[in-house]
Tab-separated table of C-alpha atoms in Angstrom:
chain	number	residue	atom	x	y	z
A	1	MET	CA	-21.186	35.384	-2.739
A	2	ALA	CA	-24.559	34.076	-3.558
A	3	ARG	CA	-25.479	37.660	-4.869
A	4	TRP	CA	-22.424	37.415	-7.112
A	5	ILE	CA	-23.529	33.963	-8.545
A	6	THR	CA	-26.888	35.394	-9.104
A	7	LEU	CA	-25.432	38.490	-11.015
A	8	SER	CA	-23.187	36.234	-13.189
A	9	ARG	CA	-26.130	33.847	-14.022
A	10	GLY	CA	-28.187	36.934	-15.045
A	11	LEU	CA	-25.082	38.183	-17.036
A	12	ALA	CA	-24.918	34.859	-18.990
A	13	THR	CA	-28.622	34.949	-19.546
A	14	ALA	CA	-28.281	38.316	-21.185
A	15	ILE	CA	-25.241	37.672	-23.258
A	16	ALA	CA	-26.392	34.159	-24.549
A	17	PRO	CA	-29.055	35.335	-27.042
A	18	GLY	CA	-26.895	37.912	-28.437
A	19	LEU	CA	-24.053	35.544	-28.808
A	20	LEU	CA	-26.393	33.064	-30.682
A	21	GLY	CA	-27.443	35.793	-32.922
A	22	MET	CA	-23.891	36.804	-33.850
A	23	LEU	CA	-22.898	33.204	-34.781
A	24	SER	CA	-25.796	33.157	-37.417
A	25	PRO	CA	-24.604	32.444	-41.033
A	26	GLY	CA	-23.057	35.284	-42.784
A	27	LEU	CA	-21.074	36.620	-40.065
A	28	SER	CA	-17.328	37.049	-39.600
A	29	ALA	CA	-14.110	38.538	-40.859
A	30	GLN	CA	-10.730	39.411	-39.582
A	31	THR	CA	-10.242	42.714	-37.965
A	32	LEU	CA	-7.120	45.157	-37.780
A	33	ALA	CA	-6.706	44.353	-34.184
A	34	MET	CA	-5.186	41.059	-33.306
A	35	PRO	CA	-6.612	39.121	-30.484
A	36	ALA	CA	-3.296	38.139	-29.179
A	37	SER	CA	0.398	37.198	-30.123
A	38	ASP	CA	1.166	34.344	-27.869
A	39	PRO	CA	-0.141	30.706	-28.133
A	40	VAL	CA	-1.976	30.686	-24.701
A	41	SER	CA	-4.049	33.782	-25.367
A	42	VAL	CA	-4.511	32.850	-29.134
A	43	SER	CA	-6.052	29.557	-27.984
A	44	ARG	CA	-8.222	31.583	-25.402
A	45	GLY	CA	-9.602	33.664	-28.335
A	46	GLY	CA	-8.155	36.848	-26.762
A	47	ALA	CA	-9.792	36.495	-23.358
A	48	GLY	CA	-7.767	36.485	-20.132
A	49	VAL	CA	-7.891	40.113	-18.503
A	50	ALA	CA	-9.274	38.358	-15.281
A	51	TYR	CA	-7.032	35.098	-15.505
A	52	GLY	CA	-4.821	35.160	-12.514
A	53	LYS	CA	-1.600	33.177	-12.155
A	54	SER	CA	-1.182	33.466	-15.884
A	55	LEU	CA	1.996	35.333	-17.329
A	56	GLU	CA	0.288	35.553	-20.788
A	57	ALA	CA	-2.901	37.167	-19.317
A	58	ALA	CA	-0.598	39.536	-17.431
A	59	ALA	CA	0.389	40.854	-20.842
A	60	LEU	CA	-3.028	41.805	-21.467
A	61	ASN	CA	-3.632	43.319	-17.925
A	62	PRO	CA	-0.695	44.351	-15.724
A	63	ALA	CA	-2.835	44.128	-12.584
A	64	LEU	CA	-2.453	40.395	-12.737
A	65	LEU	CA	1.460	40.480	-12.070
A	66	PRO	CA	1.132	40.064	-8.348
A	67	THR	CA	-0.894	36.853	-8.821
A	68	LEU	CA	1.889	35.050	-10.591
A	69	GLU	CA	3.623	32.109	-8.986
A	70	GLY	CA	7.501	31.947	-8.601
A	71	ARG	CA	9.858	34.646	-8.357
A	72	PHE	CA	10.597	34.973	-12.065
A	73	GLN	CA	9.117	33.593	-15.134
A	74	PHE	CA	9.115	34.424	-18.916
A	75	PHE	CA	7.769	32.872	-22.357
A	76	LEU	CA	9.004	33.198	-25.697
A	77	ALA	CA	6.834	32.337	-28.657
A	78	ALA	CA	6.675	32.495	-32.290
A	79	GLY	CA	3.970	31.960	-35.001
A	80	GLU	CA	2.624	33.040	-38.275
A	81	GLU	CA	-0.529	35.142	-39.323
A	82	LEU	CA	-2.115	34.550	-42.642
A	83	GLU	CA	-4.852	36.446	-44.106
A	84	SER	CA	-6.348	36.389	-47.688
A	85	THR	CA	-9.168	38.333	-49.382
A	86	GLN	CA	-10.954	37.877	-52.794
A	87	THR	CA	-12.721	40.271	-54.856
A	88	THR	CA	-15.374	39.267	-57.687
A	89	PRO	CA	-16.778	42.187	-59.739
A	90	ARG	CA	-20.231	41.128	-61.100
A	91	SER	CA	-19.260	42.985	-64.286
A	92	ASN	CA	-16.816	40.307	-65.447
A	93	GLN	CA	-17.209	37.425	-62.736
A	94	ARG	CA	-13.376	37.074	-62.366
A	95	THR	CA	-12.493	36.254	-58.863
A	96	VAL	CA	-9.077	37.783	-58.003
A	97	TYR	CA	-7.240	36.646	-54.757
A	98	SER	CA	-4.689	38.636	-52.749
A	99	THR	CA	-1.124	37.781	-52.296
A	100	ASP	CA	1.447	38.782	-49.678
A	101	ARG	CA	-0.639	36.698	-47.007
A	102	ASN	CA	1.872	35.780	-44.230
A	103	ARG	CA	3.502	37.631	-41.370
A	104	PHE	CA	5.769	36.505	-38.831
A	105	LEU	CA	4.334	36.714	-35.320
A	106	PRO	CA	6.764	36.797	-32.262
A	107	ALA	CA	5.842	37.357	-28.656
A	108	PHE	CA	7.784	37.556	-25.552
A	109	GLY	CA	6.759	38.223	-21.888
A	110	LEU	CA	8.681	38.040	-18.444
A	111	ALA	CA	7.727	38.961	-14.817
A	112	TRP	CA	9.560	39.259	-11.753
A	113	LYS	CA	7.778	39.072	-8.226
A	114	VAL	CA	9.674	42.012	-6.211
A	115	GLY	CA	7.485	41.058	-3.152
A	116	LYS	CA	4.264	39.457	-2.273
A	117	SER	CA	2.530	42.611	-3.518
A	118	VAL	CA	4.703	43.998	-6.383
A	119	GLY	CA	5.399	42.457	-9.697
A	120	LEU	CA	7.310	44.032	-12.733
A	121	GLY	CA	6.744	42.774	-16.216
A	122	LEU	CA	8.054	43.267	-19.756
A	123	LYS	CA	6.105	42.436	-22.946
A	124	LEU	CA	6.550	42.282	-26.721
A	125	ASP	CA	3.356	41.798	-29.004
A	126	THR	CA	1.646	42.864	-32.067
A	127	PRO	CA	-1.835	44.548	-31.354
A	128	PHE	CA	-2.509	45.552	-35.161
A	129	LEU	CA	-1.864	43.852	-38.338
A	130	ARG	CA	-3.377	43.872	-41.652
A	131	HIS	CA	-1.892	43.088	-45.253
A	132	GLY	CA	-2.647	42.194	-48.718
A	133	THR	CA	-1.902	42.908	-52.247
A	134	LEU	CA	-4.341	42.798	-55.303
A	135	ASN	CA	-3.077	41.995	-58.856
A	136	ASN	CA	-3.700	43.963	-62.007
A	137	GLU	CA	-6.938	41.948	-63.158
A	138	THR	CA	-9.207	43.767	-60.681
A	139	PRO	CA	-10.769	47.106	-61.267
A	140	VAL	CA	-10.194	47.739	-57.437
A	141	ARG	CA	-6.635	48.463	-58.203
A	142	PHE	CA	-7.628	52.075	-59.267
A	143	LEU	CA	-8.737	52.552	-55.835
A	144	GLY	CA	-5.888	50.849	-54.005
A	145	ASP	CA	-4.089	47.614	-54.587
A	146	GLU	CA	-1.768	47.231	-51.670
A	147	LEU	CA	-1.973	47.688	-47.893
A	148	ASP	CA	0.387	46.750	-45.019
A	149	LEU	CA	-0.052	47.654	-41.439
A	150	LYS	CA	2.103	46.093	-38.681
A	151	ALA	CA	2.349	47.573	-35.243
A	152	GLN	CA	4.805	46.113	-32.704
A	153	ARG	CA	4.612	46.971	-29.105
A	154	VAL	CA	6.987	46.955	-26.219
A	155	GLU	CA	5.945	47.774	-22.657
A	156	LEU	CA	7.182	47.771	-19.249
A	157	GLN	CA	4.736	46.791	-16.646
A	158	LEU	CA	3.988	47.304	-12.902
A	159	GLY	CA	1.465	45.633	-10.816
A	160	LEU	CA	0.607	46.520	-7.229
A	161	ALA	CA	-1.568	44.526	-4.813
A	162	LEU	CA	-3.632	46.950	-2.795
A	163	ARG	CA	-5.135	44.081	-0.828
A	164	ASN	CA	-5.147	40.231	-1.050
A	165	ASN	CA	-8.088	40.409	-3.416
A	166	PHE	CA	-7.497	43.792	-5.297
A	167	SER	CA	-4.630	44.935	-7.473
A	168	ILE	CA	-3.941	47.614	-10.051
A	169	GLY	CA	-1.385	47.712	-12.728
A	170	LEU	CA	0.092	50.147	-15.183
A	171	GLY	CA	2.244	49.559	-18.501
A	172	ALA	CA	4.239	52.156	-20.507
A	173	GLY	CA	6.216	51.793	-23.677
A	174	PHE	CA	6.298	52.484	-27.431
A	175	VAL	CA	4.840	51.096	-30.548
A	176	LYS	CA	6.894	50.607	-33.840
A	177	ILE	CA	4.412	51.199	-36.725
A	178	ASP	CA	5.393	50.082	-40.317
A	179	THR	CA	2.800	51.029	-43.240
A	180	ALA	CA	2.953	50.429	-47.004
A	181	SER	CA	0.287	51.056	-49.664
A	182	GLY	CA	-0.023	51.084	-53.424
A	183	ILE	CA	-2.503	52.200	-56.139
A	184	SER	CA	-2.539	51.780	-59.866
A	185	LEU	CA	-3.144	54.996	-61.825
A	186	ARG	CA	-3.436	55.956	-65.410
A	187	GLY	CA	-1.940	59.130	-67.037
A	188	LEU	CA	-2.478	60.572	-70.448
A	189	ILE	CA	0.058	60.169	-73.252
A	190	PRO	CA	0.332	63.398	-75.241
A	191	LYS	CA	1.332	63.431	-78.924
A	192	ASP	CA	4.191	65.671	-77.627
A	193	GLN	CA	4.947	64.008	-74.393
A	194	THR	CA	6.995	66.682	-72.904
A	195	THR	CA	4.073	68.964	-72.597
A	196	GLY	CA	0.657	68.424	-71.207
A	197	VAL	CA	-2.293	67.480	-73.288
A	198	SER	CA	-4.252	70.216	-75.058
A	199	GLY	CA	-6.455	71.115	-78.069
A	200	THR	CA	-3.363	71.269	-80.032
A	201	ASN	CA	-1.578	68.191	-78.253
A	202	PRO	CA	-4.079	65.539	-77.999
A	203	SER	CA	-3.971	62.200	-76.080
A	204	GLU	CA	-2.862	59.139	-78.008
A	205	GLY	CA	-3.358	56.686	-75.187
A	206	LEU	CA	-2.889	56.005	-71.454
A	207	PHE	CA	-0.230	54.692	-69.330
A	208	GLU	CA	-0.910	52.705	-66.353
A	209	GLN	CA	1.733	52.815	-63.604
A	210	ARG	CA	1.779	51.317	-60.150
A	211	VAL	CA	2.609	53.852	-57.393
A	212	THR	CA	3.771	52.778	-53.921
A	213	GLN	CA	4.714	54.310	-50.649
A	214	LYS	CA	6.283	53.251	-47.325
A	215	GLY	CA	6.198	54.873	-43.948
A	216	SER	CA	7.404	54.191	-40.187
A	217	ALA	CA	6.842	55.908	-36.913
A	218	THR	CA	7.376	55.311	-33.429
A	219	ALA	CA	4.815	56.323	-30.913
A	220	PRO	CA	4.285	56.023	-27.076
A	221	SER	CA	1.552	53.636	-25.536
A	222	PHE	CA	0.357	53.073	-22.122
A	223	SER	CA	-2.021	50.521	-20.611
A	224	ALA	CA	-3.663	50.091	-17.136
A	225	GLY	CA	-5.916	47.707	-15.431
A	226	PHE	CA	-7.325	46.375	-12.200
A	227	ARG	CA	-8.141	42.854	-10.705
A	228	TRP	CA	-10.894	42.033	-7.993
A	229	ALA	CA	-11.161	38.501	-6.605
A	230	MET	CA	-14.723	38.687	-5.544
A	231	GLY	CA	-14.413	35.145	-4.109
A	232	PRO	CA	-12.375	32.055	-4.031
A	233	ARG	CA	-13.786	31.351	-7.435
A	234	TRP	CA	-14.877	34.449	-9.088
A	235	THR	CA	-12.489	37.260	-10.411
A	236	LEU	CA	-13.684	40.564	-12.135
A	237	ALA	CA	-11.175	42.473	-13.968
A	238	GLY	CA	-10.567	45.262	-16.527
A	239	ALA	CA	-7.948	46.494	-18.875
A	240	TYR	CA	-7.411	49.666	-21.185
A	241	GLN	CA	-5.055	49.958	-23.796
A	242	SER	CA	-4.229	53.610	-25.226
A	243	THR	CA	-4.666	55.200	-28.517
A	244	VAL	CA	-1.406	55.177	-30.586
A	245	ARG	CA	-0.931	58.341	-32.707
A	246	GLY	CA	2.227	59.149	-34.833
A	247	THR	CA	3.518	60.984	-37.831
A	248	LEU	CA	4.954	58.618	-40.415
A	249	THR	CA	8.436	59.323	-42.205
A	250	GLN	CA	6.925	58.452	-45.659
A	251	THR	CA	8.412	58.028	-49.183
A	252	ALA	CA	6.771	57.415	-52.525
A	253	ARG	CA	7.976	55.845	-55.742
A	254	PHE	CA	6.920	54.094	-58.915
A	255	SER	CA	6.839	50.287	-58.728
A	256	ASP	CA	9.424	48.373	-60.414
A	257	GLU	CA	6.695	46.645	-62.366
A	258	PRO	CA	6.720	47.946	-65.822
A	259	TYR	CA	3.857	50.346	-66.874
A	260	ARG	CA	1.092	49.255	-69.276
A	261	ILE	CA	-0.405	51.196	-72.294
A	262	PHE	CA	-4.095	51.376	-72.995
A	263	GLY	CA	-6.249	53.168	-75.545
A	264	ASN	CA	-8.135	56.366	-75.054
A	265	LEU	CA	-11.329	54.592	-74.714
A	266	HIS	CA	-12.453	52.195	-71.938
A	267	ASP	CA	-10.582	48.970	-72.703
A	268	ALA	CA	-9.395	46.306	-70.366
A	269	THR	CA	-6.888	45.029	-72.819
A	270	PRO	CA	-3.408	46.731	-73.188
A	271	VAL	CA	-2.284	47.898	-76.488
A	272	THR	CA	1.159	47.784	-78.384
A	273	GLY	CA	3.006	50.174	-80.702
A	274	LEU	CA	2.865	53.248	-78.460
A	275	ASP	CA	5.925	54.370	-76.593
A	276	ALA	CA	5.338	56.355	-73.170
A	277	SER	CA	8.891	56.252	-71.830
A	278	THR	CA	9.177	60.081	-72.074
A	279	VAL	CA	6.015	61.024	-70.265
A	280	VAL	CA	6.642	58.424	-67.565
A	281	GLY	CA	10.012	59.855	-67.212
A	282	LEU	CA	8.725	63.343	-66.668
A	283	SER	CA	6.127	61.841	-64.030
A	284	ARG	CA	6.694	61.745	-60.438
A	285	ALA	CA	5.321	59.726	-57.457
A	286	VAL	CA	3.732	61.861	-54.557
A	287	ALA	CA	3.211	60.426	-51.022
A	288	GLY	CA	-0.337	60.614	-49.341
A	289	THR	CA	-1.032	61.999	-45.831
A	290	ASP	CA	1.432	61.004	-43.118
A	291	ARG	CA	-0.836	60.745	-40.094
A	292	ILE	CA	-1.584	57.369	-38.377
A	293	ALA	CA	-3.655	56.578	-35.526
A	294	LEU	CA	-4.530	53.031	-33.973
A	295	PRO	CA	-7.700	52.956	-31.583
A	296	SER	CA	-7.861	52.462	-27.970
A	297	ARG	CA	-9.575	49.572	-26.344
A	298	ALA	CA	-11.198	48.781	-23.042
A	299	VAL	CA	-11.939	45.235	-21.845
A	300	LEU	CA	-13.964	43.899	-18.848
A	301	GLY	CA	-13.593	40.283	-17.813
A	302	LEU	CA	-15.376	37.989	-15.278
A	303	ARG	CA	-13.763	34.562	-14.658
A	304	GLN	CA	-14.948	31.552	-12.781
A	305	ARG	CA	-12.870	28.800	-11.488
A	306	VAL	CA	-15.704	25.948	-11.581
A	307	ASN	CA	-13.445	23.307	-9.882
A	308	GLN	CA	-9.933	22.195	-9.970
A	309	VAL	CA	-10.337	21.080	-13.536
A	310	PHE	CA	-12.216	23.734	-15.480
A	311	THR	CA	-12.137	27.302	-15.542
A	312	TRP	CA	-13.994	29.705	-17.848
A	313	GLU	CA	-13.848	33.519	-18.625
A	314	ALA	CA	-16.083	35.993	-20.577
A	315	ASP	CA	-14.448	39.298	-21.802
A	316	VAL	CA	-16.501	42.219	-23.250
A	317	ARG	CA	-14.404	44.769	-25.051
A	318	TYR	CA	-15.061	48.300	-26.397
A	319	THR	CA	-12.913	49.503	-29.316
A	320	GLN	CA	-13.074	53.396	-30.249
A	321	GLY	CA	-12.908	52.753	-33.930
A	322	THR	CA	-13.527	56.466	-34.733
A	323	GLN	CA	-10.021	57.085	-33.573
A	324	PHE	CA	-8.470	54.862	-36.418
A	325	GLU	CA	-6.642	57.117	-39.114
A	326	PHE	CA	-4.471	55.569	-41.967
A	327	PRO	CA	-2.592	57.519	-44.569
A	328	SER	CA	-4.238	58.434	-47.858
A	329	MET	CA	-3.223	56.556	-51.099
A	330	PRO	CA	-0.275	57.944	-53.045
A	331	SER	CA	-0.691	59.690	-56.221
A	332	MET	CA	1.463	60.957	-59.087
A	333	THR	CA	2.149	64.188	-61.132
A	334	THR	CA	2.356	64.164	-64.990
A	335	PRO	CA	2.992	66.624	-67.620
A	336	SER	CA	-0.707	66.809	-67.868
A	337	GLY	CA	-1.364	67.419	-64.089
A	338	ALA	CA	-1.925	65.614	-61.010
A	339	VAL	CA	-3.460	62.057	-60.827
A	340	LYS	CA	-5.100	60.801	-57.817
A	341	VAL	CA	-8.193	58.773	-56.780
A	342	ALA	CA	-9.781	58.904	-53.356
A	343	TYR	CA	-9.845	55.488	-51.746
A	344	PRO	CA	-13.394	54.589	-50.649
A	345	SER	CA	-12.208	54.062	-46.959
A	346	GLY	CA	-15.459	55.207	-45.374
A	347	PRO	CA	-15.378	56.322	-41.748
A	348	PHE	CA	-14.717	53.630	-38.833
A	349	THR	CA	-17.272	53.515	-35.870
A	350	ASN	CA	-16.877	52.446	-32.341
A	351	PHE	CA	-17.851	48.772	-31.693
A	352	VAL	CA	-18.251	46.196	-29.045
A	353	GLY	CA	-16.726	42.713	-28.931
A	354	LEU	CA	-16.912	39.618	-26.960
A	355	SER	CA	-14.400	36.759	-26.080
A	356	LEU	CA	-15.321	33.636	-24.383
A	357	MET	CA	-12.843	30.792	-23.296
A	358	GLY	CA	-12.599	27.713	-21.446
A	359	GLU	CA	-9.617	25.703	-20.000
A	360	LEU	CA	-9.622	22.156	-19.144
A	361	LYS	CA	-6.913	20.284	-17.192
A	362	LEU	CA	-6.716	16.780	-18.414
A	363	ALA	CA	-3.741	15.662	-16.260
A	364	LYS	CA	-0.766	17.066	-14.304
A	365	THR	CA	1.040	17.732	-17.466
A	366	TRP	CA	-1.722	18.585	-20.020
A	367	VAL	CA	-4.233	21.415	-20.414
A	368	VAL	CA	-6.606	22.035	-23.446
A	369	ARG	CA	-8.048	25.500	-24.239
A	370	GLY	CA	-10.666	26.710	-26.436
A	371	GLY	CA	-11.994	30.256	-27.195
A	372	LEU	CA	-14.544	32.304	-29.338
A	373	SER	CA	-14.321	35.832	-30.308
A	374	LEU	CA	-17.025	38.105	-31.898
A	375	ASP	CA	-16.960	41.778	-32.893
A	376	GLN	CA	-19.430	44.141	-34.221
A	377	ALA	CA	-18.865	45.804	-37.702
A	378	SER	CA	-16.569	48.747	-37.562
A	379	ARG	CA	-17.677	50.232	-40.663
A	380	LYS	CA	-21.067	50.288	-42.768
A	381	ASP	CA	-21.602	47.458	-45.114
A	382	GLU	CA	-21.395	49.820	-48.261
A	383	ASP	CA	-18.095	51.119	-46.956
A	384	VAL	CA	-16.392	47.661	-46.757
A	385	GLU	CA	-13.381	46.989	-49.106
A	386	PRO	CA	-10.906	44.322	-49.343
A	387	LEU	CA	-7.664	46.036	-47.956
A	388	LEU	CA	-8.982	47.647	-44.577
A	389	GLY	CA	-12.153	45.492	-44.426
A	390	GLY	CA	-14.501	46.616	-41.548
A	391	GLN	CA	-17.114	43.640	-41.366
A	392	ARG	CA	-18.288	41.963	-38.271
A	393	SER	CA	-15.754	39.456	-37.200
A	394	SER	CA	-15.472	36.028	-35.382
A	395	GLY	CA	-12.578	33.806	-34.568
A	396	PHE	CA	-12.662	30.177	-33.340
A	397	SER	CA	-9.684	29.005	-31.380
A	398	PHE	CA	-8.083	26.011	-29.669
A	399	GLY	CA	-4.856	24.946	-28.307
A	400	PHE	CA	-2.947	22.987	-25.590
A	401	GLY	CA	-0.302	23.384	-23.086
A	402	TRP	CA	2.230	20.345	-22.101
A	403	GLN	CA	4.588	20.572	-19.063
A	404	VAL	CA	7.991	19.073	-20.062
A	405	ALA	CA	11.762	19.943	-19.679
A	406	GLY	CA	10.908	21.962	-16.535
A	407	GLY	CA	8.592	24.351	-18.338
A	408	GLU	CA	5.538	24.323	-20.579
A	409	VAL	CA	5.257	24.162	-24.319
A	410	ASN	CA	2.094	25.769	-25.559
A	411	PHE	CA	0.361	25.864	-28.953
A	412	GLY	CA	-2.577	27.975	-30.143
A	413	TYR	CA	-4.599	28.544	-33.325
A	414	GLN	CA	-7.369	30.666	-34.324
A	415	LEU	CA	-9.574	30.545	-37.594
A	416	ARG	CA	-10.731	33.931	-38.858
A	417	GLN	CA	-13.286	34.152	-41.573
A	418	ALA	CA	-14.975	36.911	-43.493
A	419	GLN	CA	-18.494	37.993	-44.038
A	420	ASP	CA	-19.449	38.520	-47.644
A	421	GLN	CA	-20.265	41.828	-48.652
A	422	ASP	CA	-21.534	43.344	-51.898
A	423	PRO	CA	-20.582	47.089	-52.017
A	424	LEU	CA	-21.254	49.289	-55.200
A	425	ASN	CA	-18.251	51.688	-54.942
A	426	LEU	CA	-15.405	49.356	-55.882
A	427	ASP	CA	-15.944	48.409	-59.595
A	428	GLY	CA	-14.962	51.102	-62.265
A	429	PHE	CA	-13.186	52.032	-65.380
A	430	TRP	CA	-10.435	54.514	-66.585
A	431	ASP	CA	-10.547	56.250	-70.009
A	432	VAL	CA	-9.415	59.503	-71.478
A	433	ALA	CA	-11.894	61.385	-69.195
A	434	GLY	CA	-10.482	59.739	-66.076
A	435	TYR	CA	-11.494	57.255	-63.562
A	436	ARG	CA	-15.319	56.654	-63.042
A	437	ARG	CA	-17.226	54.319	-60.801
A	438	ALA	CA	-19.370	51.717	-62.680
A	439	ASN	CA	-21.996	51.411	-59.713
A	440	ALA	CA	-21.903	47.643	-59.981
A	441	ILE	CA	-21.626	45.129	-57.214
A	442	THR	CA	-18.298	43.630	-56.137
A	443	ARG	CA	-18.261	40.741	-53.812
A	444	VAL	CA	-15.781	40.942	-51.220
A	445	GLU	CA	-14.687	37.831	-49.058
A	446	GLY	CA	-11.858	36.862	-46.921
A	447	MET	CA	-10.530	34.511	-44.239
A	448	GLY	CA	-7.382	34.137	-42.011
A	449	HIS	CA	-5.328	31.959	-39.624
A	450	ILE	CA	-3.217	32.649	-36.691
A	451	PHE	CA	-1.026	29.832	-35.230
A	452	SER	CA	1.781	30.397	-32.504
A	453	ILE	CA	3.894	27.913	-30.518
A	454	GLY	CA	5.878	28.991	-27.429
A	455	PHE	CA	7.918	27.861	-24.294
A	456	LYS	CA	7.211	29.104	-20.683
A	457	LYS	CA	9.455	28.512	-17.545
A	458	ILE	CA	8.800	29.432	-13.940
A	459	PHE	CA	11.627	29.797	-11.519
């Protein structure tokens, strides 16, 4: 045991300098992946793969199911996830805030101890969530002005204790994926609107039309984990979540918002006196690509129960961001041809993250929790944009549990902030020659919140 204590101290010594560095000013942004969906795991900052005797932690690692107390237990939780982003082009210094900020966040888990060494479980959570809509005052709208990604997962779980101090677990289920995206595009208004622009049929202006698309898919998922109690106070555990891949059933349409008319030359002010109803009526929305892939993640956690009052855990996770794939933005066809703009999505990279939590029992009926989560950037700084993000990330969490009515009421909250970035590929303008980038800096900022409340009961 002394050897493991020495090892853990060495690990803490190695991690601490990097942790302090990651806490330096300028860090942080909410990521695509959620830290958790239930109040306990949210308040722990997403840590918990080694936290035995916790149903919420068993949702992260099925190998913890045999450690649970009682024969049957469940939790039910509901909360809200909020995220906001803002863009400020240096060309006009006009800050635009995103809308469509809130999402309902449900969570559910149950476990049944079949015997001393076998546990069954069922969980519902939201592993991925990202959303936001930009208005028509920002030039970023020409690259994409709406994105919505929601993935809800249901898995059956099995945990098996091979020895008193070692167990393994498996989970299998499916993920329901819903997506939406939108973009503002401009088409030419020919003098004769029934045919395309030509030398004898010049353009009299441009119409701007929002094009949106929605898609859904159901894809299989699985998870696996292990737990090793190295001693009475130390536990080492790991968990793996599979990649989720699917093909979206997708439709595209013109937004209900009225189109706007602009002159042939670059001008940010709409014009009047020009009718474009005929050319808009002959134009059609076209959906983008239909492939979706959400990355896998592996987590390794070390937990120490210092005494009967305080327990801490550190989890290190590795996310394969290169697996992430999102459908391209929709486009449109007009009598003058196809109109599309490539969204500056930039490739995602694999990255490492850290979660650190502490749990303190104040009395027989009260427990308080706190957590910190940090992630490396999943994209290069110049590829960051307001809809998919990709900056380095951090979250600061707290919560509590209160034993009442024969069960436990739990509350969890996490603050998620965003690193300021100044990419050059977001500002641009659109005239009769088409869309062109301005190569001017656009400040991208953002932040978010998660809160959840739930009730757990042990029978």
